Coordinates of C-alpha atoms in Angstrom, one line a residue:
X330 CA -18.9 -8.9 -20.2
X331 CA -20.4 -11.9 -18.7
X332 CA -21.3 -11.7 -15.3
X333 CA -21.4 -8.3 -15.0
X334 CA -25.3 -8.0 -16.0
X335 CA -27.0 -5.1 -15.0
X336 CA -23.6 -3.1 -14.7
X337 CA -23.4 0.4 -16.2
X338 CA -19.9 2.5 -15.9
X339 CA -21.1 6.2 -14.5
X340 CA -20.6 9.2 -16.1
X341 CA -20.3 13.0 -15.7
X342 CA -23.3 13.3 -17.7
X343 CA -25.2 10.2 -15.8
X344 CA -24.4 9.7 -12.7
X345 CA -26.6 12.6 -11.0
X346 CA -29.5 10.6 -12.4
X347 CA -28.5 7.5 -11.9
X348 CA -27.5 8.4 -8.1
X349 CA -29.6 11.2 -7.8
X350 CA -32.1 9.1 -5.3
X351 CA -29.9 7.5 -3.1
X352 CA -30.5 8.8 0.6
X353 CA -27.0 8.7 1.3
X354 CA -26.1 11.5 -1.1
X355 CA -29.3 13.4 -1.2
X356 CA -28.6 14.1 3.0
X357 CA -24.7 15.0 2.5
X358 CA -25.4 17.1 -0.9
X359 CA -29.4 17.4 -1.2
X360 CA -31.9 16.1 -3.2
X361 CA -31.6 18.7 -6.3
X362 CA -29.3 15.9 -8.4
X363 CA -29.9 18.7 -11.6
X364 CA -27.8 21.5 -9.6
X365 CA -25.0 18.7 -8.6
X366 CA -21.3 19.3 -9.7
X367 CA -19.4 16.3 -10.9
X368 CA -15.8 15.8 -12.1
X369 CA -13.8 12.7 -12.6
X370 CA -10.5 12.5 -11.2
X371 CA -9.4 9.3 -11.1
X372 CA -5.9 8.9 -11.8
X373 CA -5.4 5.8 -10.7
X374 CA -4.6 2.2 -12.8
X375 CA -8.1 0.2 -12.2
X376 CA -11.0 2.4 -11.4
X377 CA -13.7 5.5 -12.1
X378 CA -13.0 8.3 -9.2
X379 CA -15.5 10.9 -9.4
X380 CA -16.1 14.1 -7.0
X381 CA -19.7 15.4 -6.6
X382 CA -20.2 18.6 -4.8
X383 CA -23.0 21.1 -4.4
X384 CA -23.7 24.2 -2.1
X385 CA -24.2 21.8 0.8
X386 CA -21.8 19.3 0.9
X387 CA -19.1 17.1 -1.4
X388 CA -19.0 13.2 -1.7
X389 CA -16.4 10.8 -3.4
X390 CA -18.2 7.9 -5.9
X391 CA -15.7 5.0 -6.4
X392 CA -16.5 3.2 -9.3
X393 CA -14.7 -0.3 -10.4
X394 CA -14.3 -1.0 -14.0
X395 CA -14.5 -4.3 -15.5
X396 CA -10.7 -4.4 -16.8
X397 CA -7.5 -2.3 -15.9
X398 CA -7.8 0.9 -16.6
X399 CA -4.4 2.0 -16.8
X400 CA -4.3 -1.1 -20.0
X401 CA -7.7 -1.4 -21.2
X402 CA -10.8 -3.9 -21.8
X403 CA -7.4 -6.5 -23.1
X404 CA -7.2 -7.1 -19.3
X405 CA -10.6 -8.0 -17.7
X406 CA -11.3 -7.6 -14.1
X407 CA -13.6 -8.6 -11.7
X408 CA -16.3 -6.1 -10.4
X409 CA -15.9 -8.1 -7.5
X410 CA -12.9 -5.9 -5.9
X411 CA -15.1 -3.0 -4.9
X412 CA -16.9 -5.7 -2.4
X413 CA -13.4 -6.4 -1.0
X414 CA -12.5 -2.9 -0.6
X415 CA -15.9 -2.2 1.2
X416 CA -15.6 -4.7 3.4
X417 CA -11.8 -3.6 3.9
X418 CA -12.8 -0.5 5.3
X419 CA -15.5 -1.4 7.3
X420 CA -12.9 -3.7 9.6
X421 CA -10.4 -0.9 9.0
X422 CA -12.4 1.3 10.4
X423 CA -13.4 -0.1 13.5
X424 CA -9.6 -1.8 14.0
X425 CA -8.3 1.9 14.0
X426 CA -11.4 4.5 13.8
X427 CA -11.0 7.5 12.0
X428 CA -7.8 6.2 9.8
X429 CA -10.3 5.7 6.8
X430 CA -12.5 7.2 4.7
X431 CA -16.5 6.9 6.2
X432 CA -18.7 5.2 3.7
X433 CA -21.5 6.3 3.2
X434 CA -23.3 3.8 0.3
X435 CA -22.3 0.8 -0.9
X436 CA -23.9 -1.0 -4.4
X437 CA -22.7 -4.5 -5.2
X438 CA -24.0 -4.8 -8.5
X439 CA -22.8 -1.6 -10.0
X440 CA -19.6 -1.6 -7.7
X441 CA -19.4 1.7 -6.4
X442 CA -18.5 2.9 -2.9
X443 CA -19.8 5.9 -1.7
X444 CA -17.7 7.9 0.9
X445 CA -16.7 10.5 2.3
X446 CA -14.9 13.3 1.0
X447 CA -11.7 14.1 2.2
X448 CA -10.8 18.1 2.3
X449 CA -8.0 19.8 2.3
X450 CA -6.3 16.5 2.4
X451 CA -3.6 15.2 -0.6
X452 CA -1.9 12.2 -1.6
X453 CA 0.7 11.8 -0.2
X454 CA 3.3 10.8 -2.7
X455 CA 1.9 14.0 -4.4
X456 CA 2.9 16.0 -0.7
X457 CA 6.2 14.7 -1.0
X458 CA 7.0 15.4 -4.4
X459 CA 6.5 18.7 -3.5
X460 CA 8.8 18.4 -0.8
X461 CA 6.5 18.7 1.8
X462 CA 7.1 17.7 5.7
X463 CA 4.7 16.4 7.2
X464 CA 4.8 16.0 11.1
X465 CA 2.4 13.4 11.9
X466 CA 2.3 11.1 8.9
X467 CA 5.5 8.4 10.6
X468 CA 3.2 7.8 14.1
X469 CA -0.5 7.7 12.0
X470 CA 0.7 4.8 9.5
X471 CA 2.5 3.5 12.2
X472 CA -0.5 3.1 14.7
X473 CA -2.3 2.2 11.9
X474 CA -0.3 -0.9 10.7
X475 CA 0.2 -1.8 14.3
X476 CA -3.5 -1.9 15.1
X477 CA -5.1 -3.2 11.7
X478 CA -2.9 -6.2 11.6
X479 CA -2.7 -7.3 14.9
X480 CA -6.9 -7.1 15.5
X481 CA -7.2 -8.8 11.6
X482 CA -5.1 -12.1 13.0
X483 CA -5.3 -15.2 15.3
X484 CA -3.8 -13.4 18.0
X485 CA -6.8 -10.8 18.5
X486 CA -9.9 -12.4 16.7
X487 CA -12.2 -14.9 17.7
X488 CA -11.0 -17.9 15.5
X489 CA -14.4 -18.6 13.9
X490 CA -14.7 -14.9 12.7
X491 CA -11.1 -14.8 11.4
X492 CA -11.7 -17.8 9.3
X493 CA -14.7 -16.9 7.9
X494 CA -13.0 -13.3 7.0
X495 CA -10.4 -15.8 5.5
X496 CA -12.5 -17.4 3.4
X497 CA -14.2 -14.3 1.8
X498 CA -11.3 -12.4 1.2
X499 CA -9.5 -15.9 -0.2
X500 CA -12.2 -15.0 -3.3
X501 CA -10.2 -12.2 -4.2
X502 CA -8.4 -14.1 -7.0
X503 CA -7.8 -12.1 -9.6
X504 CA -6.4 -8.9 -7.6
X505 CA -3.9 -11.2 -5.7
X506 CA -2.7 -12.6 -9.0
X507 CA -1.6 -9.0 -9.9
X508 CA 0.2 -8.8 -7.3
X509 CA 1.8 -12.6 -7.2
X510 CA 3.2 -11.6 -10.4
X511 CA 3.8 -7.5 -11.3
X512 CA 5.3 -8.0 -7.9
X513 CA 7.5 -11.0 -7.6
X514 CA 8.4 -12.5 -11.0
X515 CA 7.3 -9.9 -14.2
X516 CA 10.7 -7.3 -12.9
X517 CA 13.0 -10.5 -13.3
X518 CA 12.7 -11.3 -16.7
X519 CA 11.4 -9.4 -19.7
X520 CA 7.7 -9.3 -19.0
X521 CA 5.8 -8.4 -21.7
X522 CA 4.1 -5.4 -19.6
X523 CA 7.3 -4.3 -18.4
X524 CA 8.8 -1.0 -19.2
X525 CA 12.2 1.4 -17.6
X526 CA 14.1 3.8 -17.9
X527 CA 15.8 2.9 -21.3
X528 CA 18.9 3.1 -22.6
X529 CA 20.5 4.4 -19.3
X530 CA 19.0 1.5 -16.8
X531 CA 19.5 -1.5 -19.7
X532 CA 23.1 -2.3 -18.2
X533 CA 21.1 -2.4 -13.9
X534 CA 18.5 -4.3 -15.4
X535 CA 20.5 -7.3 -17.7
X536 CA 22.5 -8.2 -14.0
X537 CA 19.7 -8.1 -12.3
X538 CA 17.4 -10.4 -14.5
X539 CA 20.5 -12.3 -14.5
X540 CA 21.2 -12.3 -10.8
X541 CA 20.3 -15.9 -8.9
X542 CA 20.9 -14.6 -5.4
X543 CA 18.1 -11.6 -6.1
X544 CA 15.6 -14.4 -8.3
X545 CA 15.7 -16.7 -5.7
X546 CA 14.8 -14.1 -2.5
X547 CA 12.2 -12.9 -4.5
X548 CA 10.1 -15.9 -5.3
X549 CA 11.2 -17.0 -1.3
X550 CA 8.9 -13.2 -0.5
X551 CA 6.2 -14.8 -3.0
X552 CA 6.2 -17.8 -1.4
X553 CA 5.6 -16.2 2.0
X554 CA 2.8 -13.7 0.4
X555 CA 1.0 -16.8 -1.5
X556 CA 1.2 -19.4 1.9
X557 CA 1.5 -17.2 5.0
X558 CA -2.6 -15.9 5.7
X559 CA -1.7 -14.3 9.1
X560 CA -3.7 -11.0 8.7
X561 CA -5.8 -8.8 6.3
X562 CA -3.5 -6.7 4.7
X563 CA -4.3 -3.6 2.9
X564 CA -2.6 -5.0 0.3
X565 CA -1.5 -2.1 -1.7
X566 CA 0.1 0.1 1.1
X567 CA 2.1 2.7 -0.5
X568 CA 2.0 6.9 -0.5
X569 CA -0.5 6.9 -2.7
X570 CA -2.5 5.4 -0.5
X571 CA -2.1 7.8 1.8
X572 CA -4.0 11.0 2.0
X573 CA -3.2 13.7 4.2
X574 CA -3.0 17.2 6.1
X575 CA -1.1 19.0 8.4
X576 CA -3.2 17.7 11.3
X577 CA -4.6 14.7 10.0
X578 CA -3.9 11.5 8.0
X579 CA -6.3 8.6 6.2
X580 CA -5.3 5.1 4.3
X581 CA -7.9 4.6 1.1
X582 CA -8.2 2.3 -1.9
X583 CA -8.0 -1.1 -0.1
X584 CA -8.9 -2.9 -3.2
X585 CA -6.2 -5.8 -2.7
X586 CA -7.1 -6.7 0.4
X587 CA -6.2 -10.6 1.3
X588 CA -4.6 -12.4 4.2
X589 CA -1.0 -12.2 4.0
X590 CA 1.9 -12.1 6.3
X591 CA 2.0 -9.3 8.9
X592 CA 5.5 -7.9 7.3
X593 CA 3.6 -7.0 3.8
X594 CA 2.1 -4.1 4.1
X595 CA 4.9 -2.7 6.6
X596 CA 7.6 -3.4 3.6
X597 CA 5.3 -1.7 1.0
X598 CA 5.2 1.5 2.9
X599 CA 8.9 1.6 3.5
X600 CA 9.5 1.2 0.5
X601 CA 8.0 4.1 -0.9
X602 CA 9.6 5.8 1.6
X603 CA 13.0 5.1 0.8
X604 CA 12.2 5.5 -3.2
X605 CA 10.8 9.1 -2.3
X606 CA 14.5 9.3 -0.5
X607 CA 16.1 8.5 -3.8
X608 CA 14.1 10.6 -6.2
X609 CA 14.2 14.1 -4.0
X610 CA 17.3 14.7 -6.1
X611 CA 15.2 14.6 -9.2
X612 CA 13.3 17.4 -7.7
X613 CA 15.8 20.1 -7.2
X614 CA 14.9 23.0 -9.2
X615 CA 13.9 25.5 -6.5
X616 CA 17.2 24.4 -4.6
X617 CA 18.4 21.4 -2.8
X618 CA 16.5 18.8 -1.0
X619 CA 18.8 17.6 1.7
X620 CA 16.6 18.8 4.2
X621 CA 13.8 16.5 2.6
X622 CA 15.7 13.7 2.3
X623 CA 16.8 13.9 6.4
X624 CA 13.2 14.1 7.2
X625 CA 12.1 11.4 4.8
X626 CA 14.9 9.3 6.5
X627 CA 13.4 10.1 9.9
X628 CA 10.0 9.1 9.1
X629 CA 11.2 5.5 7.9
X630 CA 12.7 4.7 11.4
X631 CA 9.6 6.3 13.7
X632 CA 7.5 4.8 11.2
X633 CA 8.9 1.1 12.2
X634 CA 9.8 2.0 15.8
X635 CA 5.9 3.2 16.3
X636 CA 4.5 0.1 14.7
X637 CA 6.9 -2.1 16.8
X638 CA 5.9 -0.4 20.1
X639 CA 2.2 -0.5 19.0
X640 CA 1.9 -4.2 18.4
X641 CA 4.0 -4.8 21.4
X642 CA 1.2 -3.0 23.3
X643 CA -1.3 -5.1 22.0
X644 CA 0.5 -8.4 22.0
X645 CA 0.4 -7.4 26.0
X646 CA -3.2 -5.8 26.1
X647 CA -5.5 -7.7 23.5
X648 CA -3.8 -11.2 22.5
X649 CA -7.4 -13.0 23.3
X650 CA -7.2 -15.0 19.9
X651 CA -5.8 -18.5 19.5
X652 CA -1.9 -17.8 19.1
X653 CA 0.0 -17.8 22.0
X654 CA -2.5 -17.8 24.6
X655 CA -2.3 -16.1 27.9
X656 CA -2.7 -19.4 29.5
X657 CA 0.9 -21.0 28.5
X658 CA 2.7 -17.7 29.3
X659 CA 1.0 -15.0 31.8
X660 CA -1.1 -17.4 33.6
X661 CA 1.4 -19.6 34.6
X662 CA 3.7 -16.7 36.0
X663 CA 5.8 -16.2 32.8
X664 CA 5.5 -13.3 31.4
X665 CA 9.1 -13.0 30.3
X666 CA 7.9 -16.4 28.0
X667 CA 5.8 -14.5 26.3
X668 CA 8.0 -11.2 25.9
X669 CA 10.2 -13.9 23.8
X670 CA 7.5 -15.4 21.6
X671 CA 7.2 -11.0 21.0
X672 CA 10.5 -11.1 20.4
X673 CA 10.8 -13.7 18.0
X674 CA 7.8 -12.8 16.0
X675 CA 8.7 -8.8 15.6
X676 CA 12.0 -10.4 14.2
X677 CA 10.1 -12.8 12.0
X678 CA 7.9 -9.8 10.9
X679 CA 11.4 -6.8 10.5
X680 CA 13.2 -9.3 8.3
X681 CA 10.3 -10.2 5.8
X682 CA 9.2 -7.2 6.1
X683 CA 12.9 -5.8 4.6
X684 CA 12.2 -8.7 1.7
X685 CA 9.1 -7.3 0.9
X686 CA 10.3 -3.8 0.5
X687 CA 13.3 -4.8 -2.1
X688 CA 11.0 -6.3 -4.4
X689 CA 8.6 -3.1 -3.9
X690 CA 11.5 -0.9 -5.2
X691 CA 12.1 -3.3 -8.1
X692 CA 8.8 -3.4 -9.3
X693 CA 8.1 -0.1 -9.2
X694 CA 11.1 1.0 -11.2
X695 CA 11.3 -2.3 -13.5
X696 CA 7.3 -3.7 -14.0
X697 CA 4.3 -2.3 -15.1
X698 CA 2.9 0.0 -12.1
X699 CA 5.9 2.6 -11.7
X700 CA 6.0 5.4 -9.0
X701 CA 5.4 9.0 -9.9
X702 CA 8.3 10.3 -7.4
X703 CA 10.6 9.1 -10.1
X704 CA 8.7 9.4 -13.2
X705 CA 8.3 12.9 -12.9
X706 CA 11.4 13.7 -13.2
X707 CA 11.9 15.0 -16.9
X708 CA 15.5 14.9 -17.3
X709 CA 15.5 10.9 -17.9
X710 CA 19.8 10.9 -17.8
X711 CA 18.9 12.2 -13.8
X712 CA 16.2 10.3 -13.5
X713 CA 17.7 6.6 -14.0
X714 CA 20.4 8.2 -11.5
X715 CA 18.0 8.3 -8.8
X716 CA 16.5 4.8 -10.0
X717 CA 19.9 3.0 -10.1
X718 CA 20.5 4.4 -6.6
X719 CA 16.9 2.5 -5.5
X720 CA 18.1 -0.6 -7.3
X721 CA 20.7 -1.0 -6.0
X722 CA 19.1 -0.7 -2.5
X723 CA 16.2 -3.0 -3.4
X724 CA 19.0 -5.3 -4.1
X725 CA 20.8 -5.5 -1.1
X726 CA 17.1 -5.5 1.2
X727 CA 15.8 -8.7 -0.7
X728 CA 19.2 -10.6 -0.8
X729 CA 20.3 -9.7 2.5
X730 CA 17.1 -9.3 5.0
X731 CA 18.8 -11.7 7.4
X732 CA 22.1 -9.6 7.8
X733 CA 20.0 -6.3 8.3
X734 CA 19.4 -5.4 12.3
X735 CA 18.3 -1.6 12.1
X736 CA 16.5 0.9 10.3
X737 CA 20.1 2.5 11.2
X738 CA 21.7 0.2 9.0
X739 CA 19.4 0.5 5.5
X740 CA 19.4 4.6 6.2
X741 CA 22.5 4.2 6.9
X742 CA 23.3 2.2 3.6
X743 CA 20.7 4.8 1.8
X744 CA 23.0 7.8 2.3
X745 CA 26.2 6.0 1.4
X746 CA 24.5 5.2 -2.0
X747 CA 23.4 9.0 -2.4
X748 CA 26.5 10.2 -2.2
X749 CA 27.8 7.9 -5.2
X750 CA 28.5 9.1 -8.4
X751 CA 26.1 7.2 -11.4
X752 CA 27.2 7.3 -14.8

């Protein structure tokens, strides 16, 4: 394709020789490319994944391809994203060390990130499938969230440097436009791309294509995600994003990364929370999942209440940028002035941030990009159950964000729709 000369997609069969002289694998796996071990296992919508291992040491090649994967060469993409998602987690990494995956090589023209390999780690939306609790994953994402959005703004960075950072993530064009409109507008009318649960979700899906209330918050949360540049967002914040342990948990694949509003990224991830809530009764057979479903619940509100303490600490420890300086508020004697700018923008930030995550639900269950925690599920009578229940949640979170004043409330709202009998 034009303007992607000198590109060549890796292989099984190529990449040791193709890679084979690169210092950055030949000190983590050793020069020998010929005795390498390589396997491909991306299973992801956009891009090449492949694991290369020998006696000495293991190393993850991420290769972009020049279209969707998940559709094919129909739908052309930009190399370009693998520079974004390099650069991504060279700021992550030093706005929240050891939250993201070390990279180890980096190659513009044949966009490919090398990194680090991450053992005995899973995704997580494939750990809670499973049913797994996991004790630290709530205060990691969190902290994380907190501490990556806060140092990406104007009210941590130098203005010059967040500008520039601005500008080159502003060239990520084509990635934002998925997400402008597999997010926002395709679930709300009959996209061409879009697919459901069919027949049992046709009836959920007619009222809400139909639904003016739910149209018109949507394309507000667009309008907000277009025009409101106040930090680099991950951009695609969701479990499977996510990879963890026991002891230990890392973000990866920040491919859509763009300035956006603070509340994106913190909806995103809530929202696979509470679809993960939904679907654990799809995911019954070796008995019942209450037990998951408490925990999951808990995780959403330590999840929010650590990211709210977080950037409260930083508003009061490392505001330096050009927002809300020190010198109209501390300076003068007032601290309690600037405790009620926090105030107002931690509101600002829950109630998009609850906008955000209805449209996440919809999208995942009505668009293109759906959510293995529900499509799993076999039994597709039980499965649109579980999805109706979501709906119906991602419903009320867009339309009403304003009228929401606790995690309480949407857990609260979660279980009542549980309990309800869908036919």
């Amino acid at each position: 394709m034009a303007g992607n000369q000198g590109f060549e997609a890796l292989t099984v069969e190529t990449l040791p020789a193709r890679l084979g002289a690169l210092p950055a694998l030949r000190t983590r796996i050793g020069a020998g490319s010929s005795h390498w071990k390589v396997r491909e296992v991306g299973d992801g919508n956009l891009n090449l994944v492949f694991v290369v291992e020998s006696e000495t040491g293991t190393v993850i090649v991420k290769q972009a391809l020049p279209y969707v994967r998940l559709v094919g060469d129909s739908w052309p993409l930009p190399l370009k994203r693998s520079f974004f998602e390099y650069n991504a987690l060279r700021r992550q990494a030093a706005r929240d060390p050891g939250m993201v995956p070390e990279v180890l090589h980096f190659d513009e023209t044949q966009a490919l990130i090398v990194m680090e390999f991450l053992t005995p780690h899973v995704i997580l939306r494939q750990a809670l499938i499973a049913g797994r609790q996991l004790p630290k994953i709530a205060r990691d994402l969190g902290l994380f969230l907190a501490r990556t959005l806060f140092r990406g703004s104007d009210l941590a960075m130098v203005a010059k440097d967040r500008k520039a950072d601005l500008a080159l993530f502003a060239d990520n064009v084509e990635l934002c436009d998925i997400t402008e409109n597999l997010v926002f507008s395709d679930p709300y009318f009959a996209a061409k791309m879009n697919r459901h649960t069919t027949p049992q979700l046709d009836g959920i899906v007619a009222e809400l294509r139909t639904d003016r209330d739910l149209k018109v918050a949507a394309q507000q949360m667009k309008h907000l995600f277009v025009a409101k540049a106040e930090t680099l967002l991950h951009g695609d914040f969701h479990s499977g994003s996510v990879m963890v342990t026991i002891e230990e948990t890392r973000v990866i694949d920040p491919e859509f990364a763009v300035y956006g509003p603070f509340a994106f990224d913190v909806g995103m991830l809530l929202a696979n929370f509470w679809m993960s809530y939904f679907s654990q009764g799809g995911h019954e057979d070796a008995g019942s999942r209450a037990g998951m479903r408490a925990y999951l619940l808990g995780v959403i509100d330590e999840t929010w209440a650590t990211f709210a303490a977080e950037f409260a600490a930083l508003w009061r420890t490392e505001r330096k940028g050009i927002l809300y300086q020190a010198s109209l508020f501390e300076d003068q004697g007032d601290a309690l002035g600037a405790e009620q700018a926090l105030d107002a923008l931690l509101t600002d930030i829950w109630v998009e941030a609850l906008g955000f995550a209805g449209v996440e639900i919809h999208r995942r269950i009505l668009g293109l990009a759906h959510n293995a925690d529900f499509e799993t599920i076999t039994d597709t009578d039980l499965r649109a159950r579980c999805e109706t229940k979501a709906l119906k949640l991602g419903r009320h979170l867009a339309v009403n964000r304003r009228a929401i004043h606790s995690i309480a409330e949407v857990n609260a709202l979660a279980e009542r729709l549980e309990r309800e009998i869908v036919r």
